[in-house]
mmCIF file of C-alpha atoms in Angstrom:
data_model
loop_
_atom_site.group_PDB
_atom_site.id
_atom_site.type_symbol
_atom_site.label_atom_id
_atom_site.label_comp_id
_atom_site.label_asym_id
_atom_site.label_seq_id
_atom_site.Cartn_x
_atom_site.Cartn_y
_atom_site.Cartn_z
ATOM 1 C CA MET C 107 8.970 13.624 -12.268
ATOM 2 C CA PRO C 108 9.237 16.303 -9.043
ATOM 3 C CA ILE C 109 10.418 13.849 -5.969
ATOM 4 C CA VAL C 110 8.624 14.800 -2.387
ATOM 5 C CA ASP C 111 9.557 14.592 1.123
ATOM 6 C CA LEU C 112 7.352 11.020 2.794
ATOM 7 C CA TYR C 113 7.006 11.922 5.435
ATOM 8 C CA GLU C 114 4.840 15.534 4.110
ATOM 9 C CA TYR C 115 3.661 14.600 1.726
ATOM 10 C CA LEU C 116 1.329 11.710 3.740
ATOM 11 C CA TYR C 117 1.618 14.081 6.364
ATOM 12 C CA GLY C 118 -0.278 16.790 4.412
ATOM 13 C CA ALA C 119 -3.213 13.951 2.459
ATOM 14 C CA LYS C 120 -6.376 13.849 4.819
ATOM 15 C CA TYR C 121 -7.342 10.800 3.629
ATOM 16 C CA PRO C 122 -5.181 8.463 0.836
ATOM 17 C CA GLY C 123 -6.921 5.232 1.557
ATOM 18 C CA ARG C 124 -4.604 2.226 1.167
ATOM 19 C CA GLY C 125 -1.200 3.019 0.765
ATOM 20 C CA ILE C 126 2.071 1.430 -0.789
ATOM 21 C CA ALA C 127 5.204 2.885 0.058
ATOM 22 C CA VAL C 128 8.700 0.783 -1.717
ATOM 23 C CA GLY C 129 12.373 2.442 -1.513
ATOM 24 C CA ARG C 130 16.131 1.881 -1.589
ATOM 25 C CA THR C 131 17.640 2.718 1.186
ATOM 26 C CA PRO C 132 20.973 5.581 0.185
ATOM 27 C CA ASP C 133 23.753 2.586 0.785
ATOM 28 C CA ASN C 134 21.990 0.296 -2.161
ATOM 29 C CA GLU C 135 21.831 -3.356 0.572
ATOM 30 C CA HIS C 136 18.136 -2.747 1.186
ATOM 31 C CA MET C 137 14.725 -2.957 -0.087
ATOM 32 C CA ARG C 138 12.008 -0.800 1.806
ATOM 33 C CA ILE C 139 7.890 -1.433 1.710
ATOM 34 C CA ALA C 140 5.642 0.243 3.967
ATOM 35 C CA TYR C 141 1.740 -0.676 3.359
ATOM 36 C CA PHE C 142 -1.044 1.793 5.558
ATOM 37 C CA ILE C 143 -4.864 1.079 5.738
ATOM 38 C CA MET C 144 -7.839 3.953 6.894
ATOM 39 C CA GLY C 145 -10.851 3.916 7.327
ATOM 40 C CA ARG C 146 -13.481 6.729 7.997
ATOM 41 C CA SER C 147 -16.103 4.076 9.233
ATOM 42 C CA ALA C 148 -16.449 2.378 12.145
ATOM 43 C CA ASN C 149 -16.150 -1.295 10.755
ATOM 44 C CA SER C 150 -13.310 0.281 8.121
ATOM 45 C CA ARG C 151 -11.340 1.155 11.556
ATOM 46 C CA ASN C 152 -12.314 -2.171 13.751
ATOM 47 C CA ARG C 153 -9.309 -3.480 11.773
ATOM 48 C CA ILE C 154 -6.108 -4.470 13.131
ATOM 49 C CA PHE C 155 -2.740 -6.161 10.731
ATOM 50 C CA VAL C 156 -1.537 -9.270 11.908
ATOM 51 C CA GLU C 157 0.811 -11.993 10.959
ATOM 52 C CA ASP C 158 0.977 -14.693 8.925
ATOM 53 C CA GLY C 159 3.247 -16.934 7.758
ATOM 54 C CA ASP C 160 5.958 -15.381 5.982
ATOM 55 C CA GLY C 161 3.835 -12.022 5.609
ATOM 56 C CA ILE C 162 0.820 -10.592 7.772
ATOM 57 C CA ARG C 163 -3.602 -10.792 6.835
ATOM 58 C CA THR C 164 -5.665 -7.918 9.194
ATOM 59 C CA GLN C 165 -8.392 -9.236 11.716
ATOM 60 C CA ALA C 166 -11.713 -7.628 13.101
ATOM 61 C CA PHE C 167 -10.008 -5.715 16.110
ATOM 62 C CA ASP C 168 -13.660 -6.500 18.082
ATOM 63 C CA PRO C 169 -15.341 -9.452 15.877
ATOM 64 C CA SER C 170 -19.120 -8.476 17.569
ATOM 65 C CA LYS C 171 -18.541 -5.186 16.099
ATOM 66 C CA MET C 172 -17.605 -6.199 12.469
ATOM 67 C CA GLU C 173 -20.100 -5.908 9.672
ATOM 68 C CA ASP C 174 -19.542 -6.851 5.686
ATOM 69 C CA PRO C 175 -16.013 -8.421 5.966
ATOM 70 C CA SER C 176 -15.462 -9.247 2.045
ATOM 71 C CA LEU C 177 -13.271 -5.671 1.527
ATOM 72 C CA ILE C 178 -11.523 -5.081 4.738
ATOM 73 C CA ILE C 179 -9.823 -8.862 5.593
ATOM 74 C CA TYR C 180 -7.620 -10.086 3.501
ATOM 75 C CA ALA C 181 -3.812 -10.847 3.726
ATOM 76 C CA PRO C 182 -1.767 -8.250 1.661
ATOM 77 C CA VAL C 183 1.160 -9.226 2.079
ATOM 78 C CA LYS C 184 3.378 -12.587 0.805
ATOM 79 C CA THR C 185 5.818 -13.798 -0.524
ATOM 80 C CA VAL C 186 7.477 -16.238 -3.453
ATOM 81 C CA GLY C 187 9.996 -16.987 -3.000
ATOM 82 C CA ASP C 188 12.583 -14.400 -3.352
ATOM 83 C CA THR C 189 9.212 -11.958 -4.284
ATOM 84 C CA THR C 190 6.954 -9.782 -2.180
ATOM 85 C CA ILE C 191 3.382 -9.135 -2.890
ATOM 86 C CA VAL C 192 1.628 -6.388 -1.458
ATOM 87 C CA THR C 193 -2.107 -5.464 -1.822
ATOM 88 C CA ASN C 194 -5.007 -3.713 -1.057
ATOM 89 C CA GLY C 195 -7.234 -6.288 -1.445
ATOM 90 C CA ASP C 196 -7.642 -10.226 -1.721
ATOM 91 C CA GLN C 197 -5.907 -9.863 -5.852
ATOM 92 C CA THR C 198 -2.944 -10.297 -3.147
ATOM 93 C CA ASP C 199 -4.414 -13.452 -3.478
ATOM 94 C CA THR C 200 -4.113 -13.977 -7.144
ATOM 95 C CA ILE C 201 -0.886 -12.129 -7.893
ATOM 96 C CA ALA C 202 0.342 -15.472 -6.357
ATOM 97 C CA GLU C 203 -0.697 -17.961 -7.439
ATOM 98 C CA ALA C 204 -0.377 -16.408 -10.488
ATOM 99 C CA LEU C 205 3.267 -16.452 -9.671
ATOM 100 C CA GLN C 206 3.511 -19.656 -8.647
ATOM 101 C CA SER C 207 2.559 -21.356 -12.207
ATOM 102 C CA GLY C 208 4.456 -19.268 -13.890
ATOM 103 C CA LYS C 209 2.519 -16.372 -14.996
ATOM 104 C CA SER C 210 2.957 -12.862 -14.409
ATOM 105 C CA PHE C 211 1.955 -10.339 -12.306
ATOM 106 C CA GLU C 212 0.285 -8.473 -14.745
ATOM 107 C CA ASP C 213 -1.272 -11.386 -16.132
ATOM 108 C CA ALA C 214 -3.128 -12.324 -13.155
ATOM 109 C CA LEU C 215 -4.304 -8.180 -12.801
ATOM 110 C CA ASN C 216 -5.760 -8.924 -15.931
ATOM 111 C CA THR C 217 -7.655 -11.182 -14.392
ATOM 112 C CA ARG C 218 -8.834 -8.147 -12.286
ATOM 113 C CA THR C 219 -10.974 -4.960 -11.666
ATOM 114 C CA PHE C 220 -11.582 -2.013 -9.290
ATOM 115 C CA GLU C 221 -13.902 -2.870 -5.848
ATOM 116 C CA PRO C 222 -17.512 -2.817 -6.266
ATOM 117 C CA ASP C 223 -17.960 -0.770 -3.614
ATOM 118 C CA GLY C 224 -20.352 2.301 -5.426
ATOM 119 C CA PRO C 225 -20.084 4.994 -5.882
ATOM 120 C CA ASN C 226 -16.268 4.872 -4.568
ATOM 121 C CA PHE C 227 -15.169 2.213 -6.324
ATOM 122 C CA THR C 228 -11.662 1.880 -4.572
ATOM 123 C CA PRO C 229 -8.580 1.402 -6.853
ATOM 124 C CA ARG C 230 -6.904 -1.966 -6.657
ATOM 125 C CA ILE C 231 -3.125 -1.073 -5.718
ATOM 126 C CA SER C 232 -0.598 -3.644 -6.144
ATOM 127 C CA ALA C 233 3.363 -3.898 -6.043
ATOM 128 C CA VAL C 234 6.115 -6.442 -6.378
ATOM 129 C CA ILE C 235 9.309 -6.488 -5.017
ATOM 130 C CA GLN C 236 12.247 -8.581 -5.955
ATOM 131 C CA GLY C 237 16.302 -7.905 -5.299
ATOM 132 C CA THR C 238 15.657 -3.837 -6.455
ATOM 133 C CA SER C 239 13.305 -4.587 -9.375
ATOM 134 C CA LEU C 240 9.879 -2.890 -8.167
ATOM 135 C CA LYS C 241 6.265 -3.215 -9.985
ATOM 136 C CA MET C 242 3.120 -1.346 -9.448
ATOM 137 C CA ALA C 243 -0.240 -1.151 -10.858
ATOM 138 C CA ILE C 244 -3.335 0.245 -10.066
ATOM 139 C CA LEU C 245 -6.585 -0.704 -11.789
ATOM 140 C CA LYS C 246 -9.562 1.620 -11.303
ATOM 141 C CA SER C 247 -12.269 2.932 -12.581
ATOM 142 C CA ASP C 248 -12.794 5.094 -15.841
ATOM 143 C CA ASP C 249 -14.942 7.540 -14.485
ATOM 144 C CA ASN C 250 -16.889 6.355 -12.018
ATOM 145 C CA SER C 251 -17.910 4.038 -14.472
ATOM 146 C CA ASP C 252 -19.499 0.528 -12.476
ATOM 147 C CA GLU C 253 -18.330 -1.741 -15.711
ATOM 148 C CA ALA C 254 -15.803 0.102 -17.282
ATOM 149 C CA VAL C 255 -11.425 -0.235 -16.117
ATOM 150 C CA LEU C 256 -8.827 1.296 -16.344
ATOM 151 C CA ARG C 257 -5.603 -0.737 -15.263
ATOM 152 C CA TYR C 258 -2.338 0.936 -15.117
ATOM 153 C CA TYR C 259 1.283 -1.269 -15.206
ATOM 154 C CA PHE C 260 4.179 0.656 -13.846
ATOM 155 C CA ASN C 261 8.082 -0.927 -14.344
ATOM 156 C CA TYR C 262 11.244 -0.163 -12.469
ATOM 157 C CA SER C 263 13.726 -2.376 -13.115
ATOM 158 C CA ASP C 264 16.257 -1.279 -10.960
ATOM 159 C CA LEU C 265 15.025 1.080 -8.323
ATOM 160 C CA PRO C 266 18.243 3.752 -8.109
ATOM 161 C CA ALA C 267 19.799 4.456 -4.351
ATOM 162 C CA TRP C 268 17.644 6.808 -2.201
ATOM 163 C CA GLU C 269 14.609 6.492 -4.443
ATOM 164 C CA GLY C 270 11.017 5.605 -3.947
ATOM 165 C CA ARG C 271 7.956 5.404 -5.129
ATOM 166 C CA LEU C 272 4.190 5.296 -3.785
ATOM 167 C CA ILE C 273 0.818 4.379 -4.812
ATOM 168 C CA HIS C 274 -2.772 4.894 -2.655
ATOM 169 C CA THR C 275 -5.493 4.640 -3.169
ATOM 170 C CA TYR C 276 -7.667 8.104 -3.284
ATOM 171 C CA GLY C 277 -6.559 11.752 -4.773
ATOM 172 C CA TYR C 278 -4.625 13.256 -2.865
ATOM 173 C CA LEU C 279 -7.218 16.416 -2.370
ATOM 174 C CA PRO C 280 -9.844 15.844 0.417
ATOM 175 C CA PRO C 281 -13.114 14.339 -1.069
ATOM 176 C CA GLN C 282 -15.807 16.625 -1.546
ATOM 177 C CA PRO C 283 -18.971 16.616 0.707
ATOM 178 C CA ASN C 284 -21.445 14.026 -0.587
ATOM 179 C CA GLN C 285 -19.022 13.265 -2.770
ATOM 180 C CA PRO C 286 -17.467 9.694 -3.858
ATOM 181 C CA LEU C 287 -13.922 9.264 -3.197
ATOM 182 C CA ARG C 288 -11.390 10.418 -6.561
ATOM 183 C CA SER C 289 -8.708 7.584 -7.619
ATOM 184 C CA PHE C 290 -5.810 8.081 -7.712
ATOM 185 C CA PRO C 291 -4.341 9.556 -10.351
ATOM 186 C CA GLY C 292 -1.439 9.538 -12.708
ATOM 187 C CA GLU C 293 1.393 8.086 -11.873
ATOM 188 C CA PRO C 294 3.035 6.422 -8.311
ATOM 189 C CA VAL C 295 4.343 9.285 -6.135
ATOM 190 C CA LYS C 296 8.859 9.583 -6.809
ATOM 191 C CA TRP C 297 10.232 10.342 -2.039
ATOM 192 C CA GLN C 298 14.064 10.756 -1.437
ATOM 193 C CA LEU C 299 14.593 8.414 1.103
ATOM 194 C CA GLY C 300 16.991 9.623 3.680
ATOM 195 C CA HIS C 301 19.090 7.826 6.747
ATOM 196 C CA ASP C 302 17.068 6.906 8.664
ATOM 197 C CA ASP C 303 16.924 3.665 10.065
ATOM 198 C CA PHE C 304 14.172 0.846 9.908
ATOM 199 C CA ASP C 305 12.371 2.343 13.527
ATOM 200 C CA GLU C 306 13.061 5.492 12.458
ATOM 201 C CA PHE C 307 11.152 5.636 8.740
ATOM 202 C CA THR C 308 8.302 3.486 10.272
ATOM 203 C CA ASP C 309 7.587 6.147 13.367
ATOM 204 C CA ARG C 310 7.528 8.459 11.137
ATOM 205 C CA VAL C 311 5.036 7.392 8.763
ATOM 206 C CA TRP C 312 3.128 7.021 11.134
ATOM 207 C CA ASP C 313 3.083 9.878 12.935
ATOM 208 C CA ALA C 314 2.419 11.183 8.995
ATOM 209 C CA LEU C 315 -0.958 9.788 8.613
ATOM 210 C CA ASP C 316 -3.866 11.825 9.994
ATOM 211 C CA LYS C 317 -4.510 10.824 13.418
ATOM 212 C CA ASP C 318 -8.013 10.654 12.794
ATOM 213 C CA ASN C 319 -8.509 8.713 9.946
ATOM 214 C CA LYS C 320 -5.125 6.018 10.138
ATOM 215 C CA VAL C 321 -5.381 2.642 11.185
ATOM 216 C CA SER C 322 -2.644 -0.362 10.756
ATOM 217 C CA LEU C 323 0.653 0.362 9.160
ATOM 218 C CA PHE C 324 3.372 -2.871 7.912
ATOM 219 C CA THR C 325 6.681 -1.362 7.566
ATOM 220 C CA ARG C 326 10.071 -4.490 5.779
ATOM 221 C CA GLU C 327 12.947 -4.065 5.790
ATOM 222 C CA ILE C 328 14.908 -6.384 2.768
ATOM 223 C CA ASN C 329 19.011 -6.724 2.891
ATOM 224 C CA VAL C 330 19.257 -7.184 -1.478
ATOM 225 C CA LYS C 331 21.720 -9.616 -1.112
ATOM 226 C CA THR C 332 21.242 -12.037 1.866
ATOM 227 C CA GLY C 333 17.241 -11.646 1.968
ATOM 228 C CA GLU C 334 17.295 -10.972 5.429
ATOM 229 C CA VAL C 335 14.172 -9.409 6.549
ATOM 230 C CA ARG C 336 13.143 -7.259 9.350
ATOM 231 C CA SER C 337 9.275 -6.555 9.669
ATOM 232 C CA ARG C 338 7.344 -4.041 11.819
ATOM 233 C CA ILE C 339 3.174 -3.913 12.939
ATOM 234 C CA ILE C 340 1.918 -0.623 14.382
ATOM 235 C CA ASN C 341 -1.949 -1.144 14.489
ATOM 236 C CA ARG C 342 -3.590 2.127 16.058
ATOM 237 C CA ASN C 343 -6.573 -0.400 17.691
ATOM 238 C CA LYS C 344 -4.547 -2.144 20.602
#
């Protein structure tokens, strides 16, 4: 699989939707996480990230303008023990409950499907990070069927230094007029970490996202030896 520059990739993607990027720093000592959300409708854009314990949640920027909250208000990031969970929906809770009861990431997601937002049927993307291991998953509609679900799981047992993986909800190509958004195809994108420090990484990811559609960004850096965590939030709505 070719390796890409994360910032250039995101800069060229007009509407990747929601995305999860996870990588290991060149010094081998840290795992970095980025979770971003984008929006085209007023309802989707009326959101911010806020801290919620050791994770985050979405909330309405202007509650008076909130329409349907069912698919846009959720907790994207939670931790269970030394495992960090990142998703684009309420499957965060499903995964957390499964891990707490001794079940697996896959067990949890086998009970879930894509979002009921036809005709797009937005995929559910998820990741769990424990030490230097990473698991990712995407649950998506089979050819825009409202019933047939495809579940893909990707397991990176020891992510090498310099390497990252990115998965997002919609395909790289811009949507065609009056056509449903295309689901993300294939395997997570392999990208390379540079020597940017954590703040530079955060700012460059934010700057690379399309200025008209980006809504919020969460980043986290985890020391794989000590468990020490640094996190940042950037919201378009302030």
